[in-house]
XYZ file of C-alpha atoms in Angstrom:
496
model
C -26.061 -86.027 32.246
C -28.794 -88.208 31.227
C -32.271 -88.617 32.614
C -31.070 -91.957 33.657
C -28.036 -90.612 35.479
C -30.256 -88.529 37.517
C -32.801 -91.844 38.011
C -32.087 -93.008 42.106
C -32.059 -96.467 43.281
C -34.817 -96.885 45.690
C -33.708 -99.704 48.186
C -37.450 -100.310 49.507
C -39.064 -101.249 45.868
C -40.928 -104.148 46.182
C -39.077 -105.711 43.078
C -35.707 -105.723 45.129
C -33.995 -102.288 43.378
C -35.285 -102.940 40.171
C -36.554 -99.649 38.114
C -40.397 -99.622 38.766
C -41.016 -96.711 36.217
C -39.762 -95.244 33.285
C -37.785 -92.421 32.743
C -40.676 -90.073 32.355
C -41.974 -90.661 35.213
C -39.139 -90.344 37.314
C -38.736 -86.917 36.679
C -41.810 -86.052 36.518
C -41.642 -87.367 40.326
C -38.438 -85.502 40.535
C -40.084 -82.264 39.225
C -42.540 -82.661 42.063
C -39.884 -82.432 44.298
C -38.330 -79.104 43.079
C -39.314 -76.113 44.743
C -42.197 -74.135 43.394
C -43.638 -70.666 43.547
C -44.150 -69.372 46.655
C -47.473 -70.879 46.654
C -46.908 -74.199 46.151
C -47.019 -76.580 49.081
C -45.446 -79.510 46.847
C -42.463 -80.621 49.611
C -38.788 -79.842 48.600
C -36.164 -82.666 47.113
C -34.376 -84.518 49.867
C -30.940 -82.815 50.200
C -29.663 -86.461 49.595
C -31.191 -86.540 46.307
C -30.044 -83.161 44.885
C -26.316 -84.646 43.922
C -28.100 -86.679 41.214
C -30.162 -84.098 39.752
C -28.269 -81.219 36.381
C -28.551 -78.014 37.877
C -29.549 -76.971 34.149
C -31.852 -78.678 34.132
C -33.575 -77.653 37.216
C -32.788 -73.956 36.046
C -34.674 -74.550 33.143
C -37.760 -76.682 34.813
C -38.116 -73.241 37.298
C -40.633 -71.292 36.209
C -40.207 -67.537 35.534
C -39.957 -64.642 38.108
C -41.599 -61.405 37.768
C -38.420 -59.601 37.324
C -37.204 -61.129 34.387
C -40.643 -60.868 32.059
C -39.888 -56.952 33.123
C -35.873 -56.953 31.178
C -37.514 -57.565 27.619
C -39.613 -54.758 27.795
C -36.720 -52.600 29.824
C -34.052 -53.421 27.635
C -36.154 -52.395 24.266
C -37.573 -49.426 26.072
C -33.814 -47.838 26.556
C -33.305 -49.055 22.964
C -36.423 -46.958 21.782
C -35.317 -43.914 24.191
C -31.598 -44.387 22.778
C -32.459 -44.519 19.539
C -34.908 -41.038 19.990
C -32.363 -38.982 22.162
C -29.910 -40.044 18.781
C -32.589 -38.613 16.577
C -34.048 -35.291 18.254
C -31.584 -34.222 20.914
C -29.263 -31.636 19.196
C -25.210 -30.996 19.873
C -23.106 -28.225 19.145
C -21.110 -28.870 16.476
C -17.800 -27.207 15.922
C -14.716 -26.030 14.165
C -10.835 -26.547 16.021
C -8.397 -24.731 14.723
C -5.059 -24.016 16.822
C -4.004 -20.277 16.696
C -1.654 -18.030 18.945
C -2.781 -14.225 20.403
C -0.956 -11.306 18.441
C -1.382 -7.344 18.746
C -4.583 -6.303 17.228
C -2.528 -3.145 15.940
C 0.242 -5.779 14.504
C 4.056 -5.144 15.426
C 6.253 -1.752 15.567
C 8.991 -1.986 13.881
C 12.138 0.450 14.565
C 13.688 1.747 12.084
C 15.576 5.083 10.817
C 14.727 7.545 8.655
C 18.121 7.728 6.300
C 20.880 6.205 6.253
C 23.022 6.503 10.020
C 25.865 5.211 11.990
C 24.922 2.903 15.114
C 26.293 4.673 18.022
C 24.925 2.473 20.820
C 21.621 -0.089 21.441
C 20.469 0.346 24.571
C 18.049 -2.512 25.031
C 17.730 -6.612 24.661
C 15.759 -9.315 23.444
C 12.267 -9.668 25.593
C 13.026 -6.294 27.794
C 9.716 -4.409 27.981
C 10.145 -1.043 27.902
C 7.833 1.887 28.319
C 6.462 5.058 26.252
C 9.469 7.059 25.756
C 12.610 5.082 26.875
C 15.642 5.341 24.632
C 16.170 2.123 22.367
C 19.121 3.190 20.301
C 21.174 6.369 19.087
C 22.263 6.710 16.171
C 24.784 9.778 14.688
C 23.140 12.418 13.453
C 23.246 13.124 9.572
C 22.620 16.506 9.898
C 25.537 18.802 12.279
C 23.458 21.121 14.535
C 25.099 23.840 12.674
C 23.296 22.826 9.530
C 20.431 23.037 12.090
C 21.254 26.462 13.299
C 21.640 27.984 10.454
C 18.294 26.737 9.044
C 16.702 28.391 12.087
C 17.925 31.653 11.080
C 16.912 31.697 8.068
C 13.742 30.820 9.435
C 13.652 33.293 11.804
C 14.952 35.938 9.032
C 11.787 35.019 6.527
C 9.756 35.019 9.519
C 10.658 39.035 10.438
C 10.452 39.903 6.719
C 6.909 39.059 6.780
C 6.009 40.685 10.040
C 7.317 43.804 8.307
C 5.742 43.416 5.236
C 2.561 42.427 7.144
C 2.628 45.712 9.265
C 3.672 48.021 6.057
C 0.506 46.370 4.134
C -2.067 47.028 7.064
C -0.210 50.605 7.403
C 0.686 50.164 11.261
C 4.084 50.554 12.940
C 6.604 47.543 12.898
C 7.604 46.887 16.388
C 10.935 45.182 16.095
C 12.115 42.056 18.545
C 15.179 43.874 19.804
C 16.627 39.957 20.829
C 16.360 39.244 16.975
C 19.398 40.377 14.510
C 16.713 39.710 11.729
C 14.226 41.752 12.822
C 16.273 44.727 13.895
C 17.403 44.437 9.983
C 13.786 44.718 8.855
C 13.208 47.528 11.645
C 15.695 49.063 9.326
C 14.380 48.709 6.061
C 10.763 49.218 7.565
C 12.226 53.463 8.497
C 14.046 53.441 5.156
C 10.783 52.366 3.305
C 8.653 54.602 4.847
C 11.066 57.504 4.708
C 10.710 56.782 0.959
C 7.049 56.711 0.835
C 6.230 59.655 2.403
C 8.910 61.967 0.537
C 7.326 60.581 -3.038
C 3.678 60.705 -1.626
C 4.539 64.162 0.025
C 6.077 65.234 -3.172
C 3.079 64.452 -5.006
C 0.935 66.739 -2.573
C 2.951 69.452 -3.438
C 2.565 69.582 -7.353
C -0.995 68.989 -6.504
C -1.018 72.197 -4.120
C 0.464 74.250 -7.124
C -1.688 73.252 -9.251
C -4.572 73.563 -7.404
C -3.357 77.150 -6.706
C -2.481 77.623 -10.690
C -6.134 76.552 -11.393
C -7.857 78.378 -8.869
C -5.762 81.671 -10.439
C -7.068 80.599 -13.940
C -10.567 80.412 -12.633
C -10.413 84.085 -10.805
C -9.095 85.584 -14.269
C -11.412 83.563 -16.385
C -14.286 85.260 -13.699
C -12.246 88.572 -13.418
C -11.722 88.735 -17.676
C -15.844 88.012 -17.898
C -16.727 90.764 -16.016
C -14.333 93.152 -17.687
C -16.183 91.738 -21.043
C -19.181 93.341 -19.595
C -17.947 96.336 -19.206
C -15.592 96.927 -22.268
C -19.547 95.878 -24.090
C -21.811 98.373 -22.445
C -18.741 100.896 -23.326
C -19.034 99.879 -26.980
C -22.654 100.198 -26.796
C -22.592 103.368 -25.612
C -20.009 104.434 -28.361
C -21.872 103.125 -31.131
C -25.178 105.301 -29.900
C -23.304 108.443 -29.321
C -21.919 107.940 -33.175
C -25.174 107.366 -34.221
C -26.195 110.942 -32.756
C -23.561 112.147 -33.898
C -22.087 112.675 -30.626
C -18.783 110.701 -30.430
C -16.549 110.013 -33.443
C -16.427 106.993 -35.200
C -12.740 106.711 -34.192
C -14.138 106.307 -30.142
C -16.385 103.545 -31.284
C -13.823 101.290 -32.789
C -11.393 101.863 -29.725
C -14.281 100.893 -27.575
C -14.707 97.291 -29.695
C -11.097 96.421 -29.726
C -10.619 97.066 -26.142
C -13.867 94.266 -26.072
C -11.861 91.899 -28.337
C -8.901 92.089 -26.070
C -10.829 91.501 -22.914
C -12.395 88.506 -24.823
C -9.105 87.149 -25.951
C -7.863 87.135 -22.300
C -10.735 85.599 -20.904
C -10.567 82.801 -23.691
C -6.605 82.076 -22.873
C -7.431 82.161 -18.663
C -10.394 79.915 -19.089
C -8.027 77.772 -21.580
C -5.488 77.730 -19.025
C -7.194 76.909 -16.181
C -8.532 74.054 -18.068
C -5.271 72.353 -19.149
C -4.060 73.129 -15.406
C -7.097 71.073 -14.299
C -5.880 68.167 -16.539
C -2.348 68.334 -15.232
C -3.849 68.099 -11.621
C -6.193 65.088 -12.445
C -2.927 63.654 -14.112
C -1.070 64.446 -11.147
C -3.723 63.214 -8.815
C -3.734 60.125 -10.766
C 0.256 59.708 -10.791
C -0.193 59.602 -6.987
C -2.544 57.070 -6.611
C -1.097 54.810 -8.842
C 2.255 55.168 -6.918
C 0.389 54.404 -3.952
C -1.374 51.924 -5.183
C 1.952 50.186 -6.978
C 3.293 50.331 -3.900
C 0.542 48.451 -2.028
C 0.722 45.903 -4.798
C 4.745 45.572 -4.725
C 3.753 45.026 -0.400
C 1.431 42.136 -1.274
C 3.846 40.475 -3.782
C 7.132 40.452 -1.861
C 4.560 39.444 0.741
C 3.328 36.603 -0.927
C 6.723 35.445 -1.856
C 8.018 36.083 1.296
C 5.428 33.782 3.119
C 6.444 31.009 0.621
C 9.664 30.980 1.356
C 9.388 31.234 5.167
C 6.839 28.098 4.455
C 9.398 26.341 2.577
C 12.005 27.131 5.638
C 9.711 26.032 8.308
C 9.536 23.183 6.866
C 12.825 22.349 5.968
C 13.905 23.486 9.836
C 11.127 20.978 10.710
C 12.648 17.607 8.822
C 15.841 19.437 9.914
C 14.855 18.736 13.652
C 13.110 15.901 13.177
C 16.181 14.569 11.561
C 18.073 15.575 14.936
C 15.143 14.439 17.125
C 15.340 10.549 15.640
C 18.914 10.151 16.219
C 17.603 8.921 19.594
C 15.031 6.097 18.794
C 12.381 5.930 21.543
C 9.508 4.052 22.203
C 5.804 4.750 20.941
C 4.364 2.994 23.753
C 4.742 0.117 26.065
C 5.996 -3.154 24.738
C 8.152 -5.951 24.397
C 11.528 -5.886 22.512
C 10.799 -9.084 20.136
C 13.292 -8.914 17.926
C 16.909 -7.168 17.067
C 18.959 -6.541 14.181
C 21.999 -8.335 14.046
C 24.032 -5.448 13.990
C 26.824 -3.539 16.530
C 27.987 -0.454 17.726
C 29.676 1.213 14.577
C 27.680 -0.244 12.160
C 25.446 1.858 9.214
C 22.437 1.214 9.545
C 20.807 1.789 5.945
C 17.059 4.395 5.342
C 14.305 2.290 6.329
C 16.154 -0.398 8.082
C 14.466 -2.586 10.272
C 16.595 -1.970 13.563
C 14.212 -3.920 15.752
C 10.487 -4.786 16.433
C 8.305 -4.372 19.599
C 5.400 -6.018 20.612
C 2.547 -3.772 22.363
C 1.874 -4.867 25.536
C -1.274 -2.957 26.703
C -2.939 -2.939 23.570
C -5.750 -5.134 21.988
C -5.194 -8.410 21.386
C -6.137 -10.826 18.823
C -6.291 -14.723 17.801
C -4.362 -15.479 14.660
C -4.980 -19.002 13.234
C -5.057 -21.189 10.345
C -8.233 -23.318 9.297
C -7.942 -26.321 6.717
C -10.144 -25.871 4.046
C -12.350 -28.871 4.261
C -13.628 -26.540 7.367
C -13.979 -23.080 6.100
C -17.091 -23.679 4.799
C -19.041 -23.818 8.144
C -17.538 -20.770 9.440
C -18.360 -16.980 8.584
C -17.592 -14.163 10.368
C -19.012 -13.350 13.252
C -19.137 -16.734 14.330
C -18.594 -16.895 18.201
C -15.813 -18.966 19.723
C -14.657 -20.376 23.107
C -10.749 -19.778 23.399
C -8.849 -21.949 25.329
C -5.560 -21.249 26.736
C -2.749 -24.163 26.057
C -0.876 -22.822 29.580
C -4.110 -23.591 31.598
C -6.655 -26.813 31.077
C -9.739 -25.021 30.182
C -12.264 -27.194 32.901
C -10.211 -25.858 35.776
C -9.252 -22.148 34.503
C -11.976 -21.216 32.000
C -10.627 -19.276 29.079
C -12.117 -16.503 26.723
C -14.930 -15.517 24.527
C -14.216 -14.494 20.887
C -15.721 -13.871 17.638
C -14.516 -14.848 13.735
C -13.169 -11.279 11.886
C -11.417 -11.912 9.257
C -11.376 -14.861 7.126
C -8.712 -14.431 4.072
C -10.457 -13.907 0.973
C -8.269 -16.831 -0.787
C -5.987 -20.157 0.526
C -2.949 -21.145 1.231
C -0.939 -23.984 -0.036
C 2.380 -25.022 0.935
C 4.769 -24.701 4.397
C 4.976 -20.216 3.352
C 4.731 -18.180 6.658
C 1.370 -16.592 7.742
C 1.069 -13.152 9.125
C 2.854 -12.527 12.227
C 5.185 -14.661 11.109
C 3.532 -18.285 11.845
C 3.723 -21.337 9.940
C 0.678 -23.672 9.197
C 2.271 -26.239 11.294
C 2.912 -23.990 13.922
C -1.317 -22.455 13.736
C -1.878 -26.163 13.510
C -3.063 -26.517 10.205
C -2.194 -30.255 8.325
C 1.180 -30.565 6.807
C 0.439 -29.011 3.395
C 2.735 -30.078 0.320
C 1.565 -28.635 -2.151
C -2.271 -30.225 -2.536
C -5.308 -28.918 -2.925
C -6.925 -30.965 -0.420
C -4.526 -29.553 2.439
C -5.044 -25.732 1.630
C -5.807 -23.566 4.285
C -7.184 -20.052 4.967
C -5.985 -17.712 7.570
C -8.772 -16.193 10.614
C -8.524 -13.654 12.892
C -10.886 -13.526 16.003
C -11.466 -10.880 18.109
C -11.326 -11.480 22.123
C -14.234 -10.412 23.601
C -13.884 -10.816 27.310
C -11.935 -13.042 29.368
C -13.290 -15.856 31.329
C -10.273 -17.200 33.181
C -10.237 -17.705 36.564
C -7.689 -18.858 39.335
C -4.678 -17.955 37.242
C -1.367 -16.992 39.121
C -2.049 -13.113 39.823
C 0.600 -11.738 38.353
C -0.221 -13.444 34.718
C -1.598 -11.552 31.516
C -2.619 -12.403 28.344
C 0.747 -11.383 25.955
C 0.825 -11.905 22.395
C 2.362 -15.018 21.387
C 0.623 -17.457 23.704
C -0.616 -20.469 21.624
C -4.867 -21.047 22.016
C -7.250 -23.526 20.942
C -10.604 -21.975 19.089
C -13.699 -24.011 19.379
C -16.064 -21.699 16.603
C -19.328 -22.964 17.216
C -21.069 -23.391 13.531
C -24.503 -24.379 14.349
C -26.098 -28.077 15.711
C -27.051 -31.450 14.778
C -28.019 -35.076 16.583
C -26.117 -37.888 16.437
C -27.898 -39.983 14.078
C -27.566 -36.933 11.449
C -24.116 -37.704 12.424
C -23.600 -41.157 12.214
C -25.632 -40.998 8.571
C -22.971 -38.361 7.022
C -20.535 -41.006 7.708
C -22.781 -43.684 6.584
C -24.128 -42.230 3.637
C -20.962 -41.370 1.623
C -19.561 -44.863 2.373
C -22.485 -46.593 1.015
C -22.952 -44.589 -2.002
C -19.363 -43.796 -3.333
C -18.109 -47.474 -1.806
C -16.767 -50.219 -3.974
C -17.169 -47.519 -7.284
C -13.275 -47.355 -7.694
C -12.244 -48.834 -11.559
């Protein structure tokens, strides 16, 4: 509507209905009739004229209010505050990866020590077994008779070692009357002791005889020495009497002959004593040699017997181990994860897995895969927040964890990761051999659980899917925007 349309027709005008003023004058008159500020006393426009006045023009002509003057400052202040928050307020920077709970000690593989025939399988997949429970029974490959023979052989060598130990120490051997091998060794002990005693007694008798002969020869030597002295005195007297021409020369020669005979007998007795002494020493040495050889033989036999006993005990323990492994038992409380596709009567090869168990009371860890694009931000020791897929984190909480291990190399392809989890199952992108799609295996150790309000029967167990938020640092919103914008500006529109 124009100003002309807005100009009212005044019937009381002196010119009889014609316009008495220009459009500008009429606008000024209407402006005076419009409401002003609160302190303006100008009368308002009559209601009858409002239908001929433009609302837009009225709004334009209205003076600004005080609240409108501050809107620009409020908007500007909010914009500046938002910019400052985006620039200086840091936010947590996390790397998200999906995984599952696994036993930290690994799974338990039940397998036979040697080829056996399955007699029975007493559990099923998913069963909870306790330590010592029978999982399966096998036909023994070593018969009870063989085990008994090995036991008797070990007992025989043990009795022999005990007998030789008693002989070496010079003690009496006390047999076990309930053990035939011990009784046999007692008989050998008595026989060998009688033989040894008789031999040593014979040497002792010969030594005593030689000692007696030696004493006789030494006594004869002393007697002949005394007689030689007497004969020498007799000869001297005969020589003196011959010089005095009292005695004859024949008597002198006879006394000289007697002296020489006594000296010869003395020399013979001395030689016999020396020879007897030598035989006595030889006999003593022979006896000592026999005793030493006897002891050496005992120690040698003892060493051989101990070696045989060790071999026999090892064979017996091995046989008993084979016999006890006929019943395959659980080593700890666990859940039966899988069972081989075999039935009763099937032949199970040595070291072939029969079933796999997962410990239920063992320490749990998180096994996950991480994109190669994210692994550069993560290092062992980083803190992580675990969220269980079964329970919303905001309602039930989760767990605190720490990055323990990151694989030394990446994996490309759809191969299974440790524990049988594929890359797709662990949350990694679909990899098709592209190096940009490589992933790393990550292990996180659970420090503590912060779950609350969960059902009373719930407990974390291997296989549960979880989501891990690994805290790798802090950054501002501005840094995030620049990280997205700068590469687009520097790398954009540069393609060939």
